[in-house]
Amino acid sequence: MSHSPTGDQTEARKFTRRQFVGRAAALGLSVSALPALSGLLDPVVAAASTRAPDRKRGGILRIGETGNFENFDPQSEPGGDWPFFNQLYGSLSRDTMQPNAGASEMWLASGYKFGPGYKYVDITLRDGVKFIDGSPLNSAALLANLKKIMNPVTGRDAYADWATIISSYRAVDEKTTRLYFKGVPANEYIRELISRMELVSPQLIAQGENALDSKASGTGAFALASYEPGSLAVMTRNPYFWKQPLPYLDSIEFHFFTDANAMTSTLLSGGLDMVIGLPPQFIKSLTSSFKVINGPKQMCFEVISSTRPGRPFERKAARQALQYLIDRERFSQQIMFGTGEVAWVHVAPTSIGWEESFTKRYSYDPDLAKAKFKALGMLGKKPIEIVQLTGVYPLIGDLAEMVAGEMNDIGLNAALKPVDTAGWLDVHVGAHAGDYDMIMSFMGRGDRYPVFAAVGNPALEPIGNPAWANGKPPAAYSNAFTQLQHAQTPADQRKWALAMEECVLDESWDIAVSYQSFQYAMDKNLMGFANSRDDWIQLDAAYFA
């Protein structure tokens, strides 16, 4: 349902039973192999629409997604939380899919300036901005966020981004804060970090980290009104949003589903206006009735093997042999219905960390893999356990099933261990992180400065890496990461970016399989949808035509 500004209820979309059944039949639950679908997808919407039609105020945008919000901390990035980042909060600068990743639009900051020799950066905040609880956006607020971020517990995923490069920080005046660096960081890295720093109200921070499990207080166009875990999150218009006349919508509802097919059916029946993560097999049938938008291809599916002592893939030779069993083409074209793109490393082909020679390192060759595993004495042994995520993000589970099948076909015994989201997160990033033989996942940030492919992605972390004993990946990898953080010239940046990817390919503990982008399906009357390089959607300018 959508609502007018006066509160009168009107139906945004209503189908007859005949129309619904016809569309559902067109989709089907068993879909034959489809040709590549890239030509059917609209490109990513880079910025809010500037079309002439009147931008009507009011209305409720009902969004479906699989999964749930883990918490409301924008400095934490568990899978599924990113859709609310730009709705409830705001970053110092905003990425708008601009060609230069480091040239983002100033947002909560009015500007920033590097000091002599890039030893520090001064960040000046915008005037007249308040958090939803009334707290002013000033240097004290930024300092409170920096203190939170620089703590390994409360900083969550942002800790790895900032703690390795910031030595100290202080207020220069009411609106300007100075961040001092450890050494001289690559300024490209700092520019991109600034676009990812989302600020939380200092009043909410003071309530303790657990408060963010169910509360939110940011500077975004919307405020969290209610939250029912696993069911519904409601966000209402922030009347004090600094960028007037935005937002246009009265509210946004996030409806959570455990099954992507059920979510798609709800969209078809008119119960939703938009879905995040449209199952790829449904794209072709939906393009005539809905807008289908392809998000940025910055994510990458991965096969992760534990290298810890006693695990099946403790030896590098075994991990390299596994590379020859990964049928990247089949996963990208058949299982992803043509929406994937074969990946050999985790960074995108446009990255300084990518080169053509990587594509020739490991070709799909099950006979060669079998010979290598036989030489290693690994065939016919105790089954290797593969953690398989069920329910949400079905492609992760599909990847586990595909790899298990390939392993069993050559006599490398494999057994799937189905788990729900909580069980998967527990061994992937939680209290029992690293307690697996193999696990499948996906990582993001592949189209950013290459160190971003490491920080925040557990199996690629340079420190505290759960796939390695004592959390320590190979020294060559950690050293390349550190050098890349501080490289100043384009030549040095490319040198160390390639060194990072070369080490991952050689050690093969985290195998890249396919680039992925999320597909969004939405009512054709929904305008103003925008996205970012990180696939953090922006709905402050969204409206119903």
Coordinates of C-alpha atoms in Angstrom, one line a residue:
M1 CA 0.0 0.0 0.0
S2 CA 1.0 3.6 -0.6
H3 CA -0.3 6.5 1.4
S4 CA -1.0 10.1 0.4
P5 CA 0.4 13.0 2.5
T6 CA -3.0 13.4 4.1
G7 CA -3.1 9.8 5.2
D8 CA -5.7 8.5 2.7
Q9 CA -4.9 4.9 1.8
T10 CA -4.6 4.0 -1.9
E11 CA -3.4 0.9 -3.6
A12 CA -0.1 1.3 -5.3
R13 CA -0.5 -1.9 -7.3
K14 CA -3.3 -4.4 -7.4
F15 CA -3.5 -7.5 -9.6
T16 CA -6.5 -9.7 -10.3
R17 CA -6.1 -13.3 -9.4
R18 CA -5.9 -14.1 -13.1
Q19 CA -3.1 -11.6 -13.6
F20 CA -1.2 -12.9 -10.6
V21 CA -1.5 -16.6 -11.7
G22 CA -0.5 -15.7 -15.2
R23 CA 2.7 -13.9 -14.0
A24 CA 3.6 -16.6 -11.5
A25 CA 3.1 -19.3 -14.2
A26 CA 5.4 -17.3 -16.5
L27 CA 8.1 -17.4 -13.8
G28 CA 7.7 -21.0 -12.7
L29 CA 9.6 -22.6 -9.9
S30 CA 11.6 -24.8 -12.2
V31 CA 13.2 -22.7 -14.9
S32 CA 15.2 -24.2 -17.7
A33 CA 18.7 -22.9 -18.4
L34 CA 18.5 -19.4 -19.7
P35 CA 20.9 -17.5 -22.1
A36 CA 23.1 -14.8 -20.7
L37 CA 20.8 -12.1 -19.3
S38 CA 23.1 -9.1 -19.1
G39 CA 21.4 -7.5 -22.0
L40 CA 18.0 -7.6 -20.2
L41 CA 19.3 -5.6 -17.2
D42 CA 19.2 -1.8 -16.9
P43 CA 22.6 -0.4 -15.9
V44 CA 23.1 0.8 -12.3
V45 CA 21.2 4.0 -11.6
A46 CA 24.1 6.4 -10.8
A47 CA 22.2 9.2 -9.2
A48 CA 18.7 10.2 -8.3
S49 CA 16.4 10.8 -11.3
T50 CA 16.4 14.3 -12.7
R51 CA 13.4 13.7 -14.9
A52 CA 10.8 16.4 -15.3
P53 CA 7.7 14.6 -13.8
D54 CA 6.3 16.1 -10.6
R55 CA 7.9 14.5 -7.6
K56 CA 5.0 13.7 -5.4
R57 CA 5.4 13.8 -1.7
G58 CA 4.1 10.9 0.4
G59 CA 3.7 7.2 0.1
I60 CA 5.1 4.1 1.7
L61 CA 7.8 2.2 -0.1
R62 CA 7.5 -1.5 0.8
I63 CA 10.8 -3.4 0.2
G64 CA 11.4 -7.1 0.4
E65 CA 14.7 -8.8 1.1
T66 CA 15.9 -12.1 2.3
G67 CA 17.6 -12.2 5.6
N68 CA 17.3 -9.8 8.5
F69 CA 19.1 -6.8 10.0
E70 CA 21.8 -8.0 12.4
N71 CA 22.0 -4.7 14.1
F72 CA 21.7 -1.0 13.4
D73 CA 25.4 -0.1 13.6
P74 CA 26.6 1.3 10.3
Q75 CA 30.1 0.6 11.3
S76 CA 29.3 -3.1 11.2
E77 CA 28.8 -4.8 7.8
P78 CA 27.2 -8.3 8.3
G79 CA 25.5 -9.6 5.2
G80 CA 22.1 -7.9 4.7
D81 CA 22.5 -4.7 6.8
W82 CA 23.7 -2.4 4.0
P83 CA 20.2 -1.4 2.7
F84 CA 19.6 0.9 5.7
F85 CA 23.0 2.6 5.9
N86 CA 22.1 5.5 3.6
Q87 CA 18.5 5.8 4.8
L88 CA 19.2 6.1 8.6
Y89 CA 22.7 7.5 8.6
G90 CA 25.1 9.6 6.5
S91 CA 28.7 9.4 5.6
L92 CA 31.3 12.1 5.5
S93 CA 31.2 12.0 1.7
R94 CA 28.8 10.1 -0.5
D95 CA 29.7 7.7 -3.3
T96 CA 27.4 8.2 -6.3
M97 CA 29.0 5.7 -8.8
Q98 CA 31.3 8.5 -10.0
P99 CA 34.0 7.2 -12.4
N100 CA 36.8 8.1 -9.9
A101 CA 36.2 6.2 -6.7
G102 CA 38.0 8.8 -4.7
A103 CA 36.0 11.8 -6.0
S104 CA 32.8 11.3 -4.0
E105 CA 30.3 14.0 -3.2
M106 CA 30.7 15.9 0.0
W107 CA 27.9 14.9 2.3
L108 CA 28.2 15.3 6.1
A109 CA 31.6 16.9 5.6
S110 CA 31.8 20.2 3.8
G111 CA 35.4 19.4 2.9
Y112 CA 38.7 17.8 3.9
K113 CA 42.3 18.8 3.5
F114 CA 45.5 16.9 3.8
G115 CA 48.4 18.4 5.8
P116 CA 52.0 18.8 4.6
G117 CA 53.5 15.5 3.6
Y118 CA 50.1 13.7 4.1
K119 CA 50.8 13.4 7.8
Y120 CA 47.3 14.2 8.7
V121 CA 43.9 15.2 7.3
D122 CA 41.5 17.9 8.5
I123 CA 37.9 17.1 8.1
T124 CA 35.4 20.0 8.4
L125 CA 31.7 19.1 9.0
R126 CA 28.7 20.7 7.4
D127 CA 26.8 23.4 9.2
G128 CA 23.2 23.0 10.3
V129 CA 23.0 19.2 10.6
K130 CA 21.6 17.3 13.5
F131 CA 21.1 13.7 14.5
I132 CA 17.6 12.5 14.8
D133 CA 17.8 12.7 18.6
G134 CA 18.7 16.4 18.3
S135 CA 22.4 16.1 18.9
P136 CA 24.5 18.5 16.8
L137 CA 26.9 17.3 14.1
N138 CA 30.1 18.7 15.3
S139 CA 33.7 17.8 16.1
A140 CA 32.6 16.2 19.4
A141 CA 30.3 13.9 17.5
L142 CA 33.0 12.9 15.1
L143 CA 35.4 12.3 18.0
A144 CA 32.9 10.0 19.7
N145 CA 32.6 8.0 16.5
L146 CA 36.4 7.8 16.1
K147 CA 36.7 6.6 19.6
K148 CA 34.1 3.9 18.9
I149 CA 35.8 2.9 15.6
M150 CA 39.3 2.7 17.1
N151 CA 38.1 0.1 19.7
P152 CA 38.5 -3.4 18.3
V153 CA 35.2 -4.5 19.8
T154 CA 32.9 -1.4 19.3
G155 CA 34.6 -0.5 16.0
R156 CA 33.4 -3.8 14.5
D157 CA 34.2 -3.8 10.7
A158 CA 35.4 -0.2 10.6
Y159 CA 38.1 -1.0 13.1
A160 CA 40.2 -2.8 10.5
D161 CA 39.8 0.0 8.1
W162 CA 41.0 2.8 10.3
A163 CA 43.1 1.4 13.2
T164 CA 45.9 0.4 11.0
I165 CA 46.5 3.9 9.7
I166 CA 45.3 6.3 12.4
S167 CA 47.7 7.2 15.3
S168 CA 45.6 9.9 17.0
Y169 CA 42.9 12.5 16.5
R170 CA 41.8 15.8 18.0
A171 CA 39.3 18.6 17.5
V172 CA 40.8 21.7 15.8
D173 CA 37.6 23.7 16.4
E174 CA 33.8 23.3 16.6
K175 CA 33.5 21.9 13.1
T176 CA 37.0 20.6 12.2
T177 CA 38.7 17.4 13.4
R178 CA 42.3 16.4 12.6
L179 CA 43.3 12.7 12.1
Y180 CA 47.0 11.9 12.3
F181 CA 48.4 9.0 10.3
K182 CA 50.8 6.2 11.1
G183 CA 53.3 6.9 8.4
V184 CA 52.1 8.3 5.1
P185 CA 49.0 6.5 3.7
A186 CA 48.0 6.3 0.1
N187 CA 45.7 9.3 -0.3
E188 CA 43.4 7.3 -2.6
Y189 CA 42.8 5.0 0.3
I190 CA 41.9 7.8 2.7
R191 CA 39.5 9.4 0.2
E192 CA 37.6 6.2 -0.2
L193 CA 37.5 5.6 3.6
I194 CA 36.0 9.0 4.1
S195 CA 33.1 8.0 1.9
R196 CA 32.5 4.9 4.0
M197 CA 32.5 6.6 7.5
E198 CA 28.8 6.7 8.6
L199 CA 28.2 8.6 11.8
V200 CA 26.2 7.6 14.8
S201 CA 24.7 10.0 17.3
P202 CA 27.1 10.4 20.3
Q203 CA 24.0 10.0 22.6
L204 CA 23.4 6.6 21.2
I205 CA 27.0 5.6 21.3
A206 CA 27.0 6.5 25.0
Q207 CA 24.3 3.9 25.7
G208 CA 26.7 1.1 24.8
E209 CA 27.2 -1.1 21.8
N210 CA 24.2 -3.3 22.7
A211 CA 21.9 -0.3 22.2
L212 CA 22.6 -0.5 18.5
D213 CA 21.0 -4.0 18.3
S214 CA 17.6 -2.4 18.2
K215 CA 18.1 1.4 18.0
A216 CA 19.4 3.8 15.4
S217 CA 20.1 7.5 15.5
G218 CA 21.8 9.1 12.5
T219 CA 21.5 12.1 10.2
G220 CA 19.7 10.3 7.3
A221 CA 16.5 11.1 5.5
F222 CA 14.6 8.5 7.6
A223 CA 14.4 7.5 11.3
L224 CA 13.9 4.0 12.7
A225 CA 10.3 3.9 14.0
S226 CA 10.0 0.2 14.8
Y227 CA 11.7 -3.1 14.3
E228 CA 10.4 -6.7 14.6
P229 CA 13.5 -9.0 14.0
G230 CA 12.9 -11.4 11.2
S231 CA 9.7 -9.6 10.2
L232 CA 9.6 -5.9 9.6
A233 CA 11.6 -2.7 10.0
V234 CA 9.7 0.6 9.6
M235 CA 11.5 3.9 8.9
T236 CA 9.7 7.3 8.8
R237 CA 10.6 10.6 7.3
N238 CA 13.1 12.7 9.2
P239 CA 11.5 16.2 9.1
Y240 CA 14.8 17.8 10.1
F241 CA 16.8 16.2 7.2
W242 CA 19.5 18.7 6.2
K243 CA 19.0 18.3 2.5
Q244 CA 15.5 19.7 2.0
P245 CA 13.0 19.1 0.3
L246 CA 14.1 15.5 0.7
P247 CA 12.9 13.0 1.4
Y248 CA 9.7 12.6 -0.6
L249 CA 8.4 9.4 0.9
D250 CA 6.5 9.2 4.1
S251 CA 8.1 6.0 5.1
I252 CA 10.0 2.8 4.1
E253 CA 9.1 -0.7 5.2
F254 CA 11.6 -3.5 5.0
H255 CA 9.9 -6.9 5.0
F256 CA 12.1 -9.8 5.7
F257 CA 11.8 -13.2 4.0
T258 CA 13.5 -16.5 4.6
D259 CA 12.7 -17.7 1.1
A260 CA 13.5 -15.7 -2.1
N261 CA 10.7 -17.4 -4.0
A262 CA 8.1 -16.3 -1.4
M263 CA 9.5 -12.7 -1.6
T264 CA 9.2 -12.7 -5.4
S265 CA 5.6 -14.0 -5.2
T266 CA 4.7 -11.2 -2.8
L267 CA 6.1 -8.7 -5.3
L268 CA 4.0 -10.2 -8.0
S269 CA 0.8 -10.1 -5.9
G270 CA 1.3 -6.4 -5.2
G271 CA 2.4 -6.9 -1.6
L272 CA 5.7 -5.2 -2.2
D273 CA 6.9 -2.3 -4.4
M274 CA 10.6 -3.4 -4.6
V275 CA 12.8 -6.4 -3.8
I276 CA 16.5 -6.6 -3.1
G277 CA 18.3 -9.7 -4.4
L278 CA 15.8 -10.8 -7.1
P279 CA 16.6 -14.5 -7.8
P280 CA 18.4 -14.5 -11.2
Q281 CA 16.1 -17.2 -12.7
F282 CA 13.2 -14.7 -12.5
I283 CA 14.7 -11.8 -14.2
K284 CA 13.6 -12.5 -17.8
S285 CA 10.0 -12.9 -16.9
L286 CA 9.8 -9.8 -14.7
T287 CA 11.4 -7.3 -17.1
S288 CA 8.1 -6.6 -18.8
S289 CA 6.1 -5.7 -15.6
F290 CA 8.8 -4.2 -13.4
K291 CA 12.0 -2.2 -13.6
V292 CA 14.9 -4.6 -13.1
I293 CA 18.1 -2.8 -12.2
N294 CA 21.5 -4.4 -12.0
G295 CA 23.7 -3.3 -9.0
P296 CA 27.4 -2.7 -9.3
K297 CA 29.5 -5.8 -9.9
Q298 CA 31.6 -5.4 -6.9
M299 CA 30.9 -8.7 -5.1
C300 CA 32.7 -12.0 -5.6
F301 CA 31.7 -15.5 -4.6
E302 CA 34.4 -17.4 -2.9
V303 CA 35.4 -20.9 -1.7
I304 CA 37.3 -20.7 1.6
S305 CA 39.4 -23.5 3.0
S306 CA 40.8 -23.6 6.5
T307 CA 44.6 -23.9 6.6
R308 CA 44.7 -24.7 10.3
P309 CA 46.7 -27.7 11.5
G310 CA 44.8 -31.0 11.1
R311 CA 42.4 -29.6 8.5
P312 CA 42.2 -31.3 5.1
F313 CA 43.5 -28.3 3.2
E314 CA 46.4 -27.5 5.6
R315 CA 48.8 -28.1 2.7
K316 CA 49.2 -25.6 0.0
A317 CA 49.4 -28.3 -2.7
A318 CA 45.9 -29.5 -1.7
R319 CA 44.5 -26.0 -1.9
Q320 CA 46.0 -25.5 -5.3
A321 CA 44.6 -28.8 -6.5
L322 CA 41.2 -27.7 -5.4
Q323 CA 41.4 -24.7 -7.8
Y324 CA 41.2 -27.2 -10.8
L325 CA 37.9 -28.5 -9.5
I326 CA 36.1 -25.1 -9.5
D327 CA 33.9 -24.9 -12.6
R328 CA 33.6 -21.1 -12.6
E329 CA 31.9 -21.0 -16.0
R330 CA 29.2 -23.4 -14.9
F331 CA 28.5 -21.4 -11.8
S332 CA 28.4 -18.0 -13.5
Q333 CA 26.3 -19.0 -16.5
Q334 CA 24.2 -22.0 -15.4
I335 CA 23.7 -21.7 -11.7
M336 CA 23.6 -17.8 -11.7
F337 CA 21.5 -17.9 -15.0
G338 CA 24.0 -15.8 -16.9
T339 CA 24.2 -13.0 -14.3
G340 CA 27.7 -13.8 -13.1
E341 CA 31.1 -13.2 -14.6
V342 CA 34.0 -15.6 -14.0
A343 CA 36.5 -14.4 -11.4
W344 CA 40.0 -15.5 -10.8
V345 CA 40.9 -12.9 -8.1
H346 CA 38.7 -10.9 -5.8
V347 CA 39.3 -7.5 -7.3
A348 CA 37.4 -6.3 -10.4
P349 CA 39.0 -6.4 -13.8
T350 CA 39.1 -2.6 -13.7
S351 CA 41.3 -2.7 -10.6
I352 CA 45.0 -2.0 -10.4
G353 CA 45.3 -5.4 -8.7
W354 CA 44.0 -7.3 -11.8
E355 CA 45.9 -8.6 -14.8
E356 CA 45.2 -10.9 -17.7
S357 CA 47.7 -13.6 -16.7
F358 CA 45.6 -14.4 -13.6
T359 CA 43.0 -16.0 -15.9
K360 CA 45.4 -18.6 -17.1
R361 CA 46.7 -19.8 -13.7
Y362 CA 44.1 -22.5 -12.9
S363 CA 41.8 -23.9 -15.6
Y364 CA 38.9 -26.2 -14.8
D365 CA 40.4 -29.7 -15.1
P366 CA 38.9 -32.4 -12.9
D367 CA 41.2 -35.1 -14.2
L368 CA 44.3 -33.1 -13.2
A369 CA 42.7 -32.3 -9.9
K370 CA 42.1 -36.0 -9.3
A371 CA 45.7 -36.9 -10.1
K372 CA 47.0 -34.2 -7.7
F373 CA 44.7 -35.3 -4.9
K374 CA 45.7 -38.9 -5.5
A375 CA 49.3 -38.0 -5.2
L376 CA 48.6 -36.3 -2.0
G377 CA 46.8 -39.4 -0.6
M378 CA 43.5 -37.6 -0.1
L379 CA 41.1 -39.7 -2.2
G380 CA 38.7 -42.1 -0.5
K381 CA 39.3 -40.7 3.0
K382 CA 37.0 -39.3 5.7
P383 CA 34.6 -36.8 4.1
I384 CA 35.6 -33.2 4.0
E385 CA 32.9 -31.1 5.7
I386 CA 31.5 -28.2 3.7
V387 CA 29.4 -25.6 5.6
Q388 CA 26.3 -24.9 3.5
L389 CA 24.2 -21.8 4.1
T390 CA 20.5 -22.5 3.7
G391 CA 17.5 -20.2 3.2
V392 CA 18.9 -16.7 2.5
Y393 CA 21.4 -16.0 -0.2
P394 CA 20.7 -19.3 -2.0
L395 CA 23.6 -19.0 -4.4
I396 CA 26.0 -19.5 -1.6
G397 CA 24.4 -22.8 -0.8
D398 CA 24.3 -23.6 -4.5
L399 CA 28.0 -23.0 -4.8
A400 CA 28.6 -25.4 -1.8
E401 CA 26.5 -28.0 -3.5
M402 CA 28.3 -27.7 -6.8
V403 CA 31.8 -28.0 -5.3
A404 CA 30.8 -31.0 -3.1
G405 CA 29.5 -32.7 -6.3
E406 CA 32.8 -32.1 -8.1
M407 CA 34.7 -33.4 -5.2
N408 CA 32.7 -36.6 -4.8
D409 CA 32.9 -37.2 -8.5
I410 CA 36.6 -37.7 -8.3
G411 CA 36.6 -39.6 -5.1
L412 CA 37.5 -36.7 -2.8
N413 CA 34.8 -37.4 -0.3
A414 CA 32.8 -34.4 0.7
A415 CA 29.8 -34.0 3.0
L416 CA 27.5 -30.9 3.2
K417 CA 26.7 -29.5 6.6
P418 CA 23.5 -27.4 6.2
V419 CA 23.3 -24.5 8.6
D420 CA 21.0 -21.5 9.0
T421 CA 22.3 -17.9 8.9
A422 CA 23.2 -17.9 12.6
G423 CA 25.2 -21.1 12.3
W424 CA 27.0 -19.8 9.2
L425 CA 27.8 -16.5 10.8
D426 CA 29.1 -18.2 13.9
V427 CA 31.8 -20.2 12.1
H428 CA 32.5 -17.5 9.5
V429 CA 32.8 -14.4 11.6
G430 CA 31.5 -15.2 15.1
A431 CA 32.6 -16.9 18.3
H432 CA 33.7 -20.1 16.4
A433 CA 35.2 -18.3 13.3
G434 CA 37.4 -20.7 11.4
D435 CA 35.8 -23.8 12.8
Y436 CA 35.3 -25.4 9.4
D437 CA 37.0 -27.5 6.7
M438 CA 35.4 -25.4 3.9
I439 CA 32.9 -22.6 3.7
M440 CA 31.4 -20.6 0.9
S441 CA 30.7 -16.9 1.0
F442 CA 30.8 -13.7 -1.0
M443 CA 32.9 -10.6 -0.4
G444 CA 32.5 -7.0 -1.5
R445 CA 34.5 -3.9 -2.3
G446 CA 36.1 -5.5 -5.3
D447 CA 35.9 -2.2 -7.3
R448 CA 37.6 -0.1 -4.7
Y449 CA 41.3 0.6 -3.8
P450 CA 42.5 -3.1 -3.5
V451 CA 43.1 -3.1 0.3
F452 CA 39.3 -2.8 0.6
A453 CA 39.1 -6.4 -0.7
A454 CA 40.8 -7.4 2.5
V455 CA 39.5 -5.3 5.4
G456 CA 36.0 -6.3 6.4
N457 CA 36.2 -9.6 4.5
P458 CA 37.1 -12.3 7.1
A459 CA 39.1 -14.7 5.0
L460 CA 41.2 -11.9 3.4
E461 CA 41.9 -10.0 6.6
P462 CA 45.6 -9.3 7.0
I463 CA 45.2 -9.8 10.8
G464 CA 42.8 -11.9 12.8
N465 CA 42.1 -14.1 9.7
P466 CA 40.0 -17.1 10.8
A467 CA 41.2 -19.3 8.0
W468 CA 44.8 -19.3 9.3
A469 CA 46.3 -20.5 12.6
N470 CA 46.6 -17.7 15.1
G471 CA 44.8 -15.5 12.6
K472 CA 48.0 -14.9 10.6
P473 CA 48.0 -15.2 6.8
P474 CA 51.3 -15.5 5.0
A475 CA 53.8 -12.8 5.7
A476 CA 54.1 -12.0 2.0
Y477 CA 50.4 -11.2 1.9
S478 CA 50.3 -9.0 5.1
N479 CA 53.4 -7.2 3.9
A480 CA 51.9 -6.4 0.5
F481 CA 48.8 -5.2 2.2
T482 CA 50.8 -2.8 4.5
Q483 CA 52.9 -1.6 1.5
L484 CA 49.7 -0.9 -0.5
Q485 CA 48.2 1.1 2.3
H486 CA 51.1 3.5 2.1
A487 CA 52.1 3.4 -1.6
Q488 CA 52.3 6.9 -3.0
T489 CA 53.0 6.4 -6.7
P490 CA 50.8 4.7 -9.2
A491 CA 53.6 2.3 -10.0
D492 CA 54.1 1.3 -6.4
Q493 CA 50.3 1.0 -5.9
R494 CA 50.0 -1.4 -8.8
K495 CA 53.1 -3.4 -7.7
W496 CA 51.8 -4.1 -4.3
A497 CA 48.2 -4.6 -5.4
L498 CA 49.4 -7.3 -7.8
A499 CA 51.6 -8.8 -5.1
M500 CA 48.5 -9.2 -2.8
E501 CA 46.5 -11.0 -5.5
E502 CA 49.5 -13.1 -6.5
C503 CA 49.8 -14.4 -2.9
V504 CA 46.1 -15.3 -2.7
L505 CA 46.3 -17.2 -6.0
D506 CA 49.5 -19.0 -4.9
E507 CA 48.3 -19.9 -1.4
S508 CA 44.7 -20.6 -2.7
W509 CA 43.0 -20.5 0.7
D510 CA 40.3 -18.1 -0.6
I511 CA 39.3 -19.0 -4.2
A512 CA 37.5 -16.4 -6.2
V513 CA 34.7 -18.0 -8.4
S514 CA 32.4 -15.4 -9.9
Y515 CA 31.6 -11.7 -9.7
Q516 CA 28.1 -10.9 -8.7
S517 CA 25.8 -8.0 -8.6
F518 CA 22.4 -7.8 -6.8
Q519 CA 19.4 -7.4 -8.9
Y520 CA 16.6 -5.0 -7.9
A521 CA 13.0 -5.3 -9.1
M522 CA 10.7 -2.4 -8.5
D523 CA 7.4 -0.9 -9.5
K524 CA 7.7 1.1 -12.7
N525 CA 6.3 4.1 -10.9
L526 CA 9.1 4.2 -8.4
M527 CA 11.5 6.9 -9.4
G528 CA 14.7 8.4 -7.8
F529 CA 16.3 5.1 -6.9
A530 CA 20.1 5.6 -6.7
N531 CA 23.0 3.4 -5.8
S532 CA 26.7 3.5 -4.8
R533 CA 29.9 1.8 -5.6
D534 CA 29.4 -0.4 -2.5
D535 CA 25.8 -1.2 -3.5
W536 CA 24.6 0.9 -0.5
I537 CA 21.3 2.0 -2.0
Q538 CA 20.1 5.6 -1.6
L539 CA 16.4 6.3 -1.2
D540 CA 16.2 9.8 0.1
A541 CA 15.2 11.1 -3.4
A542 CA 12.9 8.2 -4.2
Y543 CA 9.2 8.9 -5.0
F544 CA 6.2 7.4 -6.7
A545 CA 5.3 9.1 -10.0

